[in-house]
């Protein structure tokens, strides 16, 4: 569950920290106090887009930290997959430091990408933001919900893979299709290119060696002149260094036996003579290698030009040119038996498409079966949410058009009036009804969902009275299996809180600050009285709040 939230320098929040508890966590406060800002900060920590106007005025950086506790095996496996260490106490720490043009995300102290945070968050928390219930008007969302309920990831992955493979084969057939004249032109071109590369008898690495040799050749005059000058000073001229060192060495040898230090100096000089002799031999050999005739130079230049011409046509390196030649050879073999090759492609496509149709049918059957179960459970949940005469159905229609998600067209159908036919949600449901339908979905899905923490930002939009009590009771049921964090402005829902927090806005040092505090029972009753519309905390208002709280507590006992 989400154990704590720490926010610093974000919008109106200077620095605040809140420790959530298990069960139903309720957040209330005056309009404009910043309730949704608190939930927005959680979304930011989990990778939502950061805008520069989100920074608190006068600050350069903002920070959001989340600590999750009681993580399960799926979370630990995901951490291992991402090569991230576990905390000793089993918690997961997610933080994001934000500034204009830059943000740094961390998991358990290690820097990660926003994508990695989002991937891990899918196992930790489910945020139902304001107006998200409007997504129910999109039929694509209906398919996603049904598939999530089905849980048949194996079938969906199989369909997706077979669809990708069939599309790839289809594209390949279209690309490879050609008439006889086109095939002959392609064959002639491939034959010419392959033969040109083959006749060049290329050797990997040949180009580098030739370029090195050619560089020596075109600079040979300058090289030989400089080497000869150096050689004249070291071993081939009058009074050269070699002769001088030899004379010095003969002089040293006559006295080396008189003192150990003189013997060491004599040995050093002998080593110098050896080095100088070796140098002179090497320089003489190198000058000999620099000797070449015009014919050799022309052959080298012509070969280098040939290699560069081939690289200009077929690849940046000789290795790429050789690979291109191999590809041309393979292409020629294919063209030589073109009809059989195309027949093989079409056969592979037909086989793949048949497998795809079979997988789509299998997935469609699973969806149809689970759609009936989900429809019944949703209808029951909706009745508990004060849809007293509701009828709900999930229409799974198998079409002829196949996509990566199969061939099914899924649509939620509902009627709230007896005798009226089932219609799509977009034709029937109001905003308040959509929010309750979304809550019903979350309630039903909670039984199959391993995510510990659910967040609802104003799930109570457009409802009141008895319906508000029904929503409150349903949230309490969900909170029995999950941690629920809910922003509300309805006293019926706030009265059901296991943990009640108040978000308040105040002025301090000529600035506005939003803060949050946990309410004790007495303060919670005062907040309920305010939500009930009382202008003053008189005895009558507090008594109404107590009665509402007692009614909620009794409902909890009877759950």
Coordinates of C-alpha atoms in Angstrom, one line a residue:
X1 CA 0.0 0.0 0.0
X2 CA 1.0 3.7 -0.3
X3 CA 2.5 4.3 3.1
X4 CA 3.6 8.0 2.8
X5 CA 3.7 10.9 0.4
X6 CA 6.2 13.8 0.7
X7 CA 5.8 16.9 -1.5
X8 CA 8.1 19.9 -1.6
X9 CA 7.8 23.2 -3.6
X10 CA 5.0 22.0 -5.9
X11 CA 2.4 24.7 -6.8
X12 CA 0.9 25.9 -3.5
X13 CA 2.5 23.2 -1.4
X14 CA 5.7 24.4 0.3
X15 CA 6.5 21.1 2.1
X16 CA 4.0 18.6 3.3
X17 CA 4.0 14.9 4.2
X18 CA 1.1 12.6 4.8
X19 CA 1.1 9.0 6.1
X20 CA -1.8 7.0 4.7
X21 CA -3.2 4.0 6.4
X22 CA -5.0 0.8 5.4
X23 CA -8.6 0.7 4.4
X24 CA -10.5 3.8 3.3
X25 CA -8.5 7.1 3.3
X26 CA -10.7 10.1 2.8
X27 CA -9.4 13.5 1.7
X28 CA -11.7 16.6 2.1
X29 CA -11.3 20.3 2.1
X30 CA -12.8 23.6 0.9
X31 CA -13.1 24.1 -2.9
X32 CA -9.8 25.3 -4.2
X33 CA -7.8 24.1 -1.3
X34 CA -5.7 21.8 -3.5
X35 CA -7.3 18.4 -3.0
X36 CA -6.7 17.3 -6.6
X37 CA -3.2 18.8 -6.5
X38 CA -2.3 16.2 -3.9
X39 CA -3.4 13.4 -6.2
X40 CA -1.7 15.2 -9.1
X41 CA 1.6 15.1 -7.1
X42 CA 1.4 11.3 -6.9
X43 CA 0.9 11.1 -10.7
X44 CA 3.9 13.3 -11.2
X45 CA 6.0 11.0 -9.1
X46 CA 4.8 8.2 -11.3
X47 CA 5.9 9.9 -14.5
X48 CA 3.1 12.3 -15.5
X49 CA 4.1 15.4 -17.5
X50 CA 5.7 18.2 -15.5
X51 CA 5.0 21.8 -16.5
X52 CA 7.1 24.8 -15.3
X53 CA 4.1 26.6 -13.8
X54 CA 3.8 23.6 -11.4
X55 CA 6.8 24.9 -9.5
X56 CA 6.1 26.9 -6.4
X57 CA 6.7 30.6 -7.0
X58 CA 10.3 31.6 -6.1
X59 CA 11.7 28.1 -6.2
X60 CA 13.9 26.2 -8.8
X61 CA 13.1 22.6 -8.0
X62 CA 10.2 20.5 -6.8
X63 CA 10.3 17.0 -5.1
X64 CA 7.8 14.3 -4.7
X65 CA 8.5 11.0 -2.8
X66 CA 6.3 8.0 -2.4
X67 CA 6.9 5.0 -0.1
X68 CA 5.0 1.8 -0.7
X69 CA 5.0 -1.0 1.9
X70 CA 3.8 -4.6 1.9
X71 CA 4.9 -5.2 -1.7
X72 CA 4.1 -8.6 -3.2
X73 CA 6.0 -11.1 -5.3
X74 CA 5.1 -9.5 -8.6
X75 CA 6.6 -6.2 -7.5
X76 CA 9.8 -8.0 -6.3
X77 CA 10.0 -9.8 -9.6
X78 CA 9.6 -6.5 -11.5
X79 CA 12.4 -4.9 -9.5
X80 CA 14.6 -7.9 -10.3
X81 CA 13.7 -7.7 -14.0
X82 CA 14.7 -4.0 -13.9
X83 CA 17.9 -4.9 -12.1
X84 CA 17.0 -2.8 -9.1
X85 CA 17.8 -3.7 -5.5
X86 CA 15.1 -4.3 -2.9
X87 CA 15.0 -2.3 0.4
X88 CA 15.9 -4.3 3.5
X89 CA 12.5 -3.5 5.0
X90 CA 10.6 -4.5 1.8
X91 CA 9.4 -1.0 1.0
X92 CA 9.6 0.6 -2.4
X93 CA 10.8 4.3 -2.6
X94 CA 9.9 6.3 -5.7
X95 CA 11.1 9.9 -6.0
X96 CA 11.2 12.5 -8.7
X97 CA 13.1 15.8 -8.5
X98 CA 11.8 18.3 -11.1
X99 CA 13.1 21.6 -12.5
X100 CA 12.4 23.5 -15.7
X101 CA 13.6 21.3 -18.6
X102 CA 14.8 18.4 -16.5
X103 CA 13.7 15.8 -14.0
X104 CA 15.4 12.9 -12.2
X105 CA 13.4 9.8 -11.3
X106 CA 14.7 7.3 -8.7
X107 CA 13.5 3.9 -7.5
X108 CA 15.1 2.8 -4.2
X109 CA 17.8 5.4 -4.6
X110 CA 18.8 4.3 -8.2
X111 CA 18.3 6.7 -11.1
X112 CA 15.8 5.3 -13.6
X113 CA 13.7 6.5 -16.6
X114 CA 10.2 7.7 -16.4
X115 CA 9.2 4.7 -18.4
X116 CA 10.6 2.3 -15.8
X117 CA 8.7 4.2 -13.1
X118 CA 5.4 3.8 -15.0
X119 CA 6.1 0.1 -15.6
X120 CA 6.6 -0.5 -11.9
X121 CA 3.6 1.7 -10.9
X122 CA 1.3 -0.6 -12.8
X123 CA 1.9 -3.2 -10.1
X124 CA 1.5 -0.7 -7.2
X125 CA -1.3 1.7 -7.7
X126 CA -4.4 2.5 -9.9
X127 CA -5.4 6.1 -10.1
X128 CA -8.9 7.0 -11.2
X129 CA -8.7 10.7 -12.0
X130 CA -11.3 13.4 -12.5
X131 CA -13.5 12.8 -15.6
X132 CA -11.9 9.4 -16.2
X133 CA -15.3 7.9 -16.2
X134 CA -15.9 9.7 -19.5
X135 CA -13.6 7.1 -21.1
X136 CA -16.4 4.6 -20.7
X137 CA -18.1 6.3 -23.7
X138 CA -15.2 5.0 -25.9
X139 CA -15.9 1.4 -27.0
X140 CA -12.2 0.7 -27.2
X141 CA -12.2 1.0 -23.4
X142 CA -14.9 -1.7 -23.1
X143 CA -12.6 -4.2 -24.8
X144 CA -9.7 -3.3 -22.5
X145 CA -11.9 -3.8 -19.4
X146 CA -13.2 -7.1 -20.6
X147 CA -9.8 -8.4 -21.5
X148 CA -8.5 -7.3 -18.0
X149 CA -11.3 -9.2 -16.5
X150 CA -10.7 -12.3 -18.6
X151 CA -7.0 -12.3 -17.7
X152 CA -6.1 -14.4 -20.8
X153 CA -2.9 -12.7 -21.6
X154 CA -1.6 -15.9 -23.3
X155 CA -4.4 -15.8 -25.9
X156 CA -4.1 -12.0 -26.5
X157 CA -0.4 -12.3 -26.9
X158 CA -0.8 -15.2 -29.3
X159 CA -3.3 -13.2 -31.4
X160 CA -1.1 -10.2 -31.5
X161 CA 2.0 -12.2 -32.5
X162 CA 0.2 -14.1 -35.3
X163 CA -1.3 -10.8 -36.5
X164 CA 2.1 -9.2 -36.7
X165 CA 3.5 -12.3 -38.5
X166 CA 0.7 -12.4 -41.0
X167 CA 0.9 -8.7 -41.8
X168 CA 4.7 -9.1 -42.3
X169 CA 4.1 -12.0 -44.7
X170 CA 1.4 -10.0 -46.5
X171 CA 3.7 -7.1 -46.9
X172 CA 6.5 -9.3 -48.1
X173 CA 4.2 -10.9 -50.8
X174 CA 3.3 -7.4 -52.0
X175 CA 6.9 -6.3 -52.1
X176 CA 8.2 -9.4 -53.8
X177 CA 5.4 -9.6 -56.4
X178 CA 6.6 -8.9 -60.0
X179 CA 5.8 -9.8 -63.6
X180 CA 8.2 -11.7 -65.9
X181 CA 9.8 -8.7 -67.5
X182 CA 10.4 -7.1 -64.1
X183 CA 11.9 -10.3 -62.8
X184 CA 14.3 -10.5 -65.7
X185 CA 15.4 -6.9 -65.2
X186 CA 16.0 -7.6 -61.5
X187 CA 17.9 -10.8 -62.3
X188 CA 20.1 -9.0 -64.8
X189 CA 20.9 -6.2 -62.3
X190 CA 21.6 -8.7 -59.5
X191 CA 23.8 -10.8 -61.8
X192 CA 25.8 -7.7 -62.9
X193 CA 26.3 -6.5 -59.3
X194 CA 27.3 -9.8 -57.9
X195 CA 29.7 -10.5 -60.7
X196 CA 31.3 -7.1 -60.3
X197 CA 32.0 -7.7 -56.7
X198 CA 33.0 -11.3 -57.3
X199 CA 35.5 -10.3 -60.0
X200 CA 37.1 -7.8 -57.7
X201 CA 38.3 -10.6 -55.4
X202 CA 38.1 -8.5 -52.3
X203 CA 40.0 -9.3 -49.1
X204 CA 38.7 -8.0 -45.8
X205 CA 41.1 -5.4 -44.4
X206 CA 42.7 -4.9 -47.8
X207 CA 41.7 -1.3 -48.1
X208 CA 43.4 -0.2 -44.9
X209 CA 46.7 -1.8 -45.9
X210 CA 46.5 -0.3 -49.4
X211 CA 45.8 3.2 -48.0
X212 CA 48.7 2.9 -45.7
X213 CA 51.0 1.8 -48.5
X214 CA 49.7 4.5 -50.9
X215 CA 50.3 7.2 -48.2
X216 CA 53.9 6.1 -48.0
X217 CA 54.3 6.2 -51.8
X218 CA 52.9 9.6 -52.4
X219 CA 55.1 11.0 -49.5
X220 CA 58.1 8.8 -50.3
X221 CA 60.4 11.6 -51.5
X222 CA 60.0 13.6 -48.3
X223 CA 60.1 10.5 -46.1
X224 CA 63.3 9.2 -47.7
X225 CA 65.1 12.6 -47.5
X226 CA 64.3 13.0 -43.9
X227 CA 65.2 9.4 -43.0
X228 CA 68.5 9.7 -44.9
X229 CA 69.3 12.9 -43.0
X230 CA 68.6 11.2 -39.7
X231 CA 70.7 8.2 -40.8
X232 CA 73.6 10.3 -41.7
X233 CA 73.7 11.7 -38.1
X234 CA 73.3 8.4 -36.4
X235 CA 75.2 5.8 -38.5
X236 CA 76.1 6.7 -42.1
X237 CA 77.9 10.0 -42.1
X238 CA 81.3 11.2 -41.0
X239 CA 81.6 11.6 -37.2
X240 CA 78.1 10.2 -36.8
X241 CA 76.6 9.3 -33.5
X242 CA 77.3 5.6 -33.9
X243 CA 81.0 6.1 -34.3
X244 CA 81.1 8.6 -31.5
X245 CA 79.4 6.2 -29.1
X246 CA 81.7 3.4 -30.1
X247 CA 84.8 5.5 -29.4
X248 CA 83.4 6.5 -26.0
X249 CA 82.6 2.9 -25.2
X250 CA 86.2 1.8 -26.0
X251 CA 87.5 4.6 -23.7
X252 CA 85.2 3.4 -20.8
X253 CA 86.2 -0.2 -21.2
X254 CA 89.8 0.6 -20.3
X255 CA 88.8 1.9 -16.8
X256 CA 85.6 -0.1 -16.0
X257 CA 87.6 -2.5 -13.8
X258 CA 88.6 0.2 -11.4
X259 CA 85.2 1.1 -9.9
X260 CA 81.7 -0.4 -9.8
X261 CA 80.1 2.9 -10.7
X262 CA 82.3 3.3 -13.7
X263 CA 81.3 -0.3 -14.7
X264 CA 77.7 0.7 -14.5
X265 CA 78.3 3.7 -16.7
X266 CA 80.1 1.5 -19.2
X267 CA 77.1 -0.8 -19.3
X268 CA 74.7 2.0 -19.9
X269 CA 76.8 3.2 -22.8
X270 CA 76.9 -0.4 -24.2
X271 CA 73.1 -0.5 -24.1
X272 CA 73.0 2.9 -25.9
X273 CA 75.3 1.5 -28.6
X274 CA 73.0 -1.6 -29.0
X275 CA 69.9 0.6 -29.3
X276 CA 71.6 2.9 -31.8
X277 CA 72.8 0.0 -33.9
X278 CA 69.3 -1.5 -33.9
X279 CA 67.8 1.9 -34.8
X280 CA 70.3 2.2 -37.7
X281 CA 69.4 -1.2 -39.1
X282 CA 65.7 -0.5 -38.9
X283 CA 66.0 2.9 -40.6
X284 CA 68.0 1.4 -43.4
X285 CA 65.5 -1.4 -43.9
X286 CA 62.6 1.1 -43.9
X287 CA 64.3 3.3 -46.5
X288 CA 64.8 0.1 -48.6
X289 CA 61.0 -0.6 -48.3
X290 CA 60.3 2.9 -49.6
X291 CA 61.9 2.1 -52.9
X292 CA 59.3 1.2 -55.6
X293 CA 58.9 1.7 -59.3
X294 CA 56.3 3.6 -61.2
X295 CA 54.5 0.4 -62.2
X296 CA 54.0 -0.6 -58.6
X297 CA 52.7 2.9 -57.7
X298 CA 50.2 2.8 -60.5
X299 CA 49.0 -0.7 -59.6
X300 CA 48.4 0.4 -56.0
X301 CA 46.6 3.6 -57.0
X302 CA 44.4 1.7 -59.5
X303 CA 43.5 -0.9 -56.9
X304 CA 42.7 1.7 -54.3
X305 CA 40.4 3.5 -56.8
X306 CA 38.6 0.3 -57.6
X307 CA 38.0 -0.4 -53.9
X308 CA 36.7 3.1 -53.3
X309 CA 34.4 2.9 -56.4
X310 CA 32.9 -0.4 -55.1
X311 CA 32.4 1.1 -51.6
X312 CA 30.7 4.1 -53.2
X313 CA 28.2 1.8 -54.8
X314 CA 27.7 -1.0 -52.4
X315 CA 28.8 -0.1 -48.8
X316 CA 30.9 2.0 -46.6
X317 CA 33.4 -0.7 -45.9
X318 CA 34.8 -3.7 -47.8
X319 CA 32.9 -6.0 -45.4
X320 CA 29.7 -4.3 -46.3
X321 CA 30.5 -4.6 -50.0
X322 CA 31.2 -8.3 -49.5
X323 CA 27.9 -8.8 -47.6
X324 CA 26.0 -7.0 -50.4
X325 CA 27.5 -9.4 -52.8
X326 CA 26.3 -12.4 -50.7
X327 CA 22.9 -10.8 -50.6
X328 CA 22.8 -10.4 -54.4
X329 CA 23.9 -14.1 -54.7
X330 CA 21.0 -15.2 -52.4
X331 CA 18.6 -13.0 -54.4
X332 CA 19.7 -14.6 -57.6
X333 CA 19.0 -18.0 -56.2
X334 CA 15.6 -16.8 -55.2
X335 CA 14.8 -15.4 -58.6
X336 CA 16.1 -18.6 -60.3
X337 CA 13.2 -20.4 -58.6
X338 CA 10.9 -17.4 -58.2
X339 CA 7.5 -19.2 -58.8
X340 CA 8.3 -21.8 -56.1
X341 CA 9.5 -19.0 -53.7
X342 CA 6.3 -17.0 -54.1
X343 CA 4.2 -20.1 -53.7
X344 CA 6.1 -20.8 -50.5
X345 CA 5.4 -17.3 -49.2
X346 CA 1.7 -17.6 -50.0
X347 CA 1.5 -21.0 -48.3
X348 CA 3.2 -19.6 -45.2
X349 CA 0.7 -16.7 -45.2
X350 CA -2.3 -19.0 -45.5
X351 CA -1.1 -21.2 -42.7
X352 CA -0.4 -18.2 -40.5
X353 CA -3.8 -16.6 -41.3
X354 CA -5.6 -19.8 -40.5
X355 CA -3.8 -20.0 -37.1
X356 CA -4.7 -16.4 -36.5
X357 CA -8.4 -17.0 -37.2
X358 CA -8.3 -20.0 -34.9
X359 CA -6.7 -17.9 -32.1
X360 CA -9.2 -15.1 -32.7
X361 CA -12.1 -17.6 -32.4
X362 CA -10.6 -19.0 -29.2
X363 CA -10.1 -15.6 -27.7
X364 CA -13.6 -14.6 -28.8
X365 CA -15.1 -17.6 -27.0
X366 CA -13.2 -16.7 -23.8
X367 CA -14.4 -13.1 -24.0
X368 CA -18.0 -14.2 -24.6
X369 CA -17.9 -16.5 -21.6
X370 CA -16.4 -13.9 -19.3
X371 CA -18.6 -11.2 -20.6
X372 CA -21.6 -13.0 -19.2
X373 CA -19.9 -13.3 -15.8
X374 CA -18.8 -9.7 -15.8
X375 CA -22.3 -8.5 -16.8
X376 CA -23.9 -10.3 -13.9
X377 CA -21.3 -9.0 -11.4
X378 CA -21.6 -5.5 -12.7
X379 CA -25.4 -5.5 -12.6
X380 CA -25.2 -6.7 -9.0
X381 CA -22.7 -3.9 -8.2
X382 CA -24.8 -1.3 -9.9
X383 CA -27.9 -2.4 -7.9
X384 CA -25.8 -1.8 -4.7
X385 CA -25.0 1.7 -6.1
X386 CA -28.8 2.6 -6.3
X387 CA -29.4 1.5 -9.9
X388 CA -32.6 -0.3 -8.7
X389 CA -34.1 -1.2 -12.1
X390 CA -30.9 -1.6 -14.0
X391 CA -30.1 -4.2 -16.7
X392 CA -26.6 -4.5 -18.0
X393 CA -25.1 -6.5 -20.8
X394 CA -21.7 -6.8 -22.6
X395 CA -22.2 -7.3 -26.3
X396 CA -19.4 -9.2 -27.9
X397 CA -19.7 -9.2 -31.7
X398 CA -17.4 -11.2 -33.9
X399 CA -16.5 -9.2 -37.0
X400 CA -14.6 -10.0 -40.2
X401 CA -11.9 -7.4 -39.7
X402 CA -9.0 -8.7 -37.7
X403 CA -6.6 -6.5 -35.7
X404 CA -3.8 -7.2 -33.3
X405 CA -6.5 -7.5 -30.6
X406 CA -8.6 -10.0 -32.5
X407 CA -11.9 -9.6 -34.4
X408 CA -14.3 -8.8 -31.6
X409 CA -16.3 -5.6 -31.3
X410 CA -17.1 -5.1 -27.6
X411 CA -19.7 -2.7 -26.2
X412 CA -21.3 -2.1 -22.8
X413 CA -25.1 -1.9 -23.0
X414 CA -27.4 -0.6 -20.3
X415 CA -30.9 0.4 -19.5
X416 CA -32.1 2.0 -16.2
X417 CA -35.8 1.9 -17.0
X418 CA -38.0 -1.2 -17.0
X419 CA -39.3 -2.1 -20.4
X420 CA -36.7 0.0 -22.2
X421 CA -34.3 -1.8 -24.6
X422 CA -30.6 -2.0 -23.8
X423 CA -28.6 0.8 -25.4
X424 CA -25.0 1.9 -25.5
X425 CA -23.7 3.9 -22.5
X426 CA -23.2 7.0 -24.7
X427 CA -27.0 7.0 -25.4
X428 CA -28.2 6.5 -21.8
X429 CA -25.7 7.3 -19.0
X430 CA -25.4 10.8 -17.4
X431 CA -22.2 12.0 -15.8
X432 CA -23.2 10.9 -12.3
X433 CA -24.3 7.5 -13.6
X434 CA -21.0 7.1 -15.5
X435 CA -19.0 7.7 -12.3
X436 CA -21.1 5.0 -10.5
X437 CA -20.6 2.6 -13.4
X438 CA -16.9 3.2 -13.2
X439 CA -16.9 2.5 -9.4
X440 CA -18.9 -0.6 -10.0
X441 CA -16.2 -1.7 -12.5
X442 CA -13.4 -0.9 -10.0
X443 CA -15.3 -2.9 -7.4
X444 CA -15.7 -6.0 -9.6
X445 CA -12.2 -5.8 -11.0
X446 CA -10.8 -5.4 -7.5
X447 CA -11.5 -9.1 -6.9
X448 CA -9.2 -10.0 -9.8
X449 CA -6.7 -7.2 -9.4
X450 CA -3.5 -7.6 -7.4
X451 CA -2.9 -3.8 -7.1
X452 CA -3.0 -2.9 -3.5
X453 CA -3.8 0.9 -3.8
X454 CA -6.7 2.5 -5.6
X455 CA -7.1 6.2 -5.8
X456 CA -10.5 7.9 -6.7
X457 CA -10.5 11.6 -7.4
X458 CA -14.1 12.8 -7.0
X459 CA -15.8 9.5 -7.9
X460 CA -18.9 11.1 -6.3
X461 CA -19.5 13.6 -9.1
X462 CA -23.1 14.2 -9.8
X463 CA -24.6 12.2 -7.0
X464 CA -26.3 12.9 -3.6
X465 CA -28.7 11.6 -1.0
X466 CA -29.3 7.8 -0.9
X467 CA -27.1 7.2 -3.9
X468 CA -24.2 8.9 -2.0
X469 CA -24.7 6.4 0.8
X470 CA -24.6 3.5 -1.7
X471 CA -21.4 4.8 -3.2
X472 CA -20.0 5.2 0.3
X473 CA -20.9 1.6 1.2
X474 CA -19.4 0.3 -2.0
X475 CA -16.1 2.1 -1.4
X476 CA -16.0 0.6 2.0
X477 CA -16.4 -2.9 0.5
X478 CA -13.5 -2.2 -1.9
X479 CA -11.4 -0.9 1.0
X480 CA -11.9 -4.2 2.7
X481 CA -9.5 -5.8 0.2
X482 CA -7.5 -2.8 -1.0
X483 CA -6.2 0.5 0.3
X484 CA -8.5 3.2 -1.1
X485 CA -7.6 6.9 -1.2
X486 CA -10.6 9.0 -2.1
X487 CA -11.1 12.7 -2.6
X488 CA -14.7 13.7 -1.9
X489 CA -17.0 16.6 -1.1
X490 CA -19.9 14.4 0.2
X491 CA -20.4 13.9 3.9
X492 CA -21.9 10.4 3.3
X493 CA -18.6 9.2 1.9
X494 CA -16.4 11.1 4.3
X495 CA -18.3 9.6 7.2
X496 CA -17.1 6.1 6.1
X497 CA -13.4 7.0 6.5
X498 CA -11.0 4.7 8.3
X499 CA -8.5 7.6 8.0
X500 CA -9.7 11.2 7.5
X501 CA -7.4 13.9 6.1
X502 CA -8.2 17.6 5.6
X503 CA -6.5 19.7 3.0
X504 CA -6.4 23.4 3.9
X505 CA -5.2 26.6 2.3
X506 CA -3.7 29.4 4.3
X507 CA -1.7 32.6 4.0
X508 CA 1.8 32.8 5.5
X509 CA 4.4 35.5 5.0
X510 CA 2.5 37.1 2.1
X511 CA 2.2 33.7 0.3
X512 CA -0.5 31.1 0.0
X513 CA 0.2 27.5 1.3
X514 CA -1.7 24.3 0.9
X515 CA -1.2 21.7 3.7
X516 CA -2.7 18.5 4.8
X517 CA -3.3 17.0 8.3
X518 CA -4.9 13.9 9.7
X519 CA -8.0 14.5 11.6
X520 CA -8.8 12.9 15.0
X521 CA -12.4 11.8 15.6
X522 CA -13.5 15.2 17.1
X523 CA -12.0 17.2 14.2
X524 CA -13.4 14.7 11.7
X525 CA -16.9 15.4 13.1
X526 CA -16.4 19.1 12.7
X527 CA -15.3 18.6 9.1
X528 CA -18.5 16.4 8.5
X529 CA -20.6 19.2 9.9
X530 CA -19.0 21.6 7.4
X531 CA -19.6 19.2 4.6
X532 CA -23.3 19.0 5.7
X533 CA -23.5 22.7 5.0
X534 CA -23.4 24.1 8.4
X535 CA -22.4 27.7 8.7
X536 CA -21.4 27.3 12.3
X537 CA -20.3 24.4 14.5
X538 CA -23.3 24.5 16.8
X539 CA -24.6 21.6 18.8
X540 CA -27.2 20.7 16.2
X541 CA -24.7 20.6 13.4
X542 CA -22.3 18.4 15.4
X543 CA -25.2 16.1 16.4
X544 CA -26.1 15.6 12.7
X545 CA -22.4 14.8 12.0
X546 CA -22.3 12.3 14.9
X547 CA -25.5 10.6 13.6
X548 CA -24.0 10.3 10.1
X549 CA -20.7 8.9 11.5
X550 CA -22.6 6.4 13.7
X551 CA -24.6 5.3 10.7
X552 CA -21.4 4.7 8.7
X553 CA -19.7 2.8 11.6
X554 CA -22.8 0.6 11.9
X555 CA -22.6 -0.1 8.1
X556 CA -19.0 -1.1 8.6
X557 CA -19.9 -3.6 11.2
X558 CA -22.6 -5.1 9.0
X559 CA -20.3 -5.4 6.0

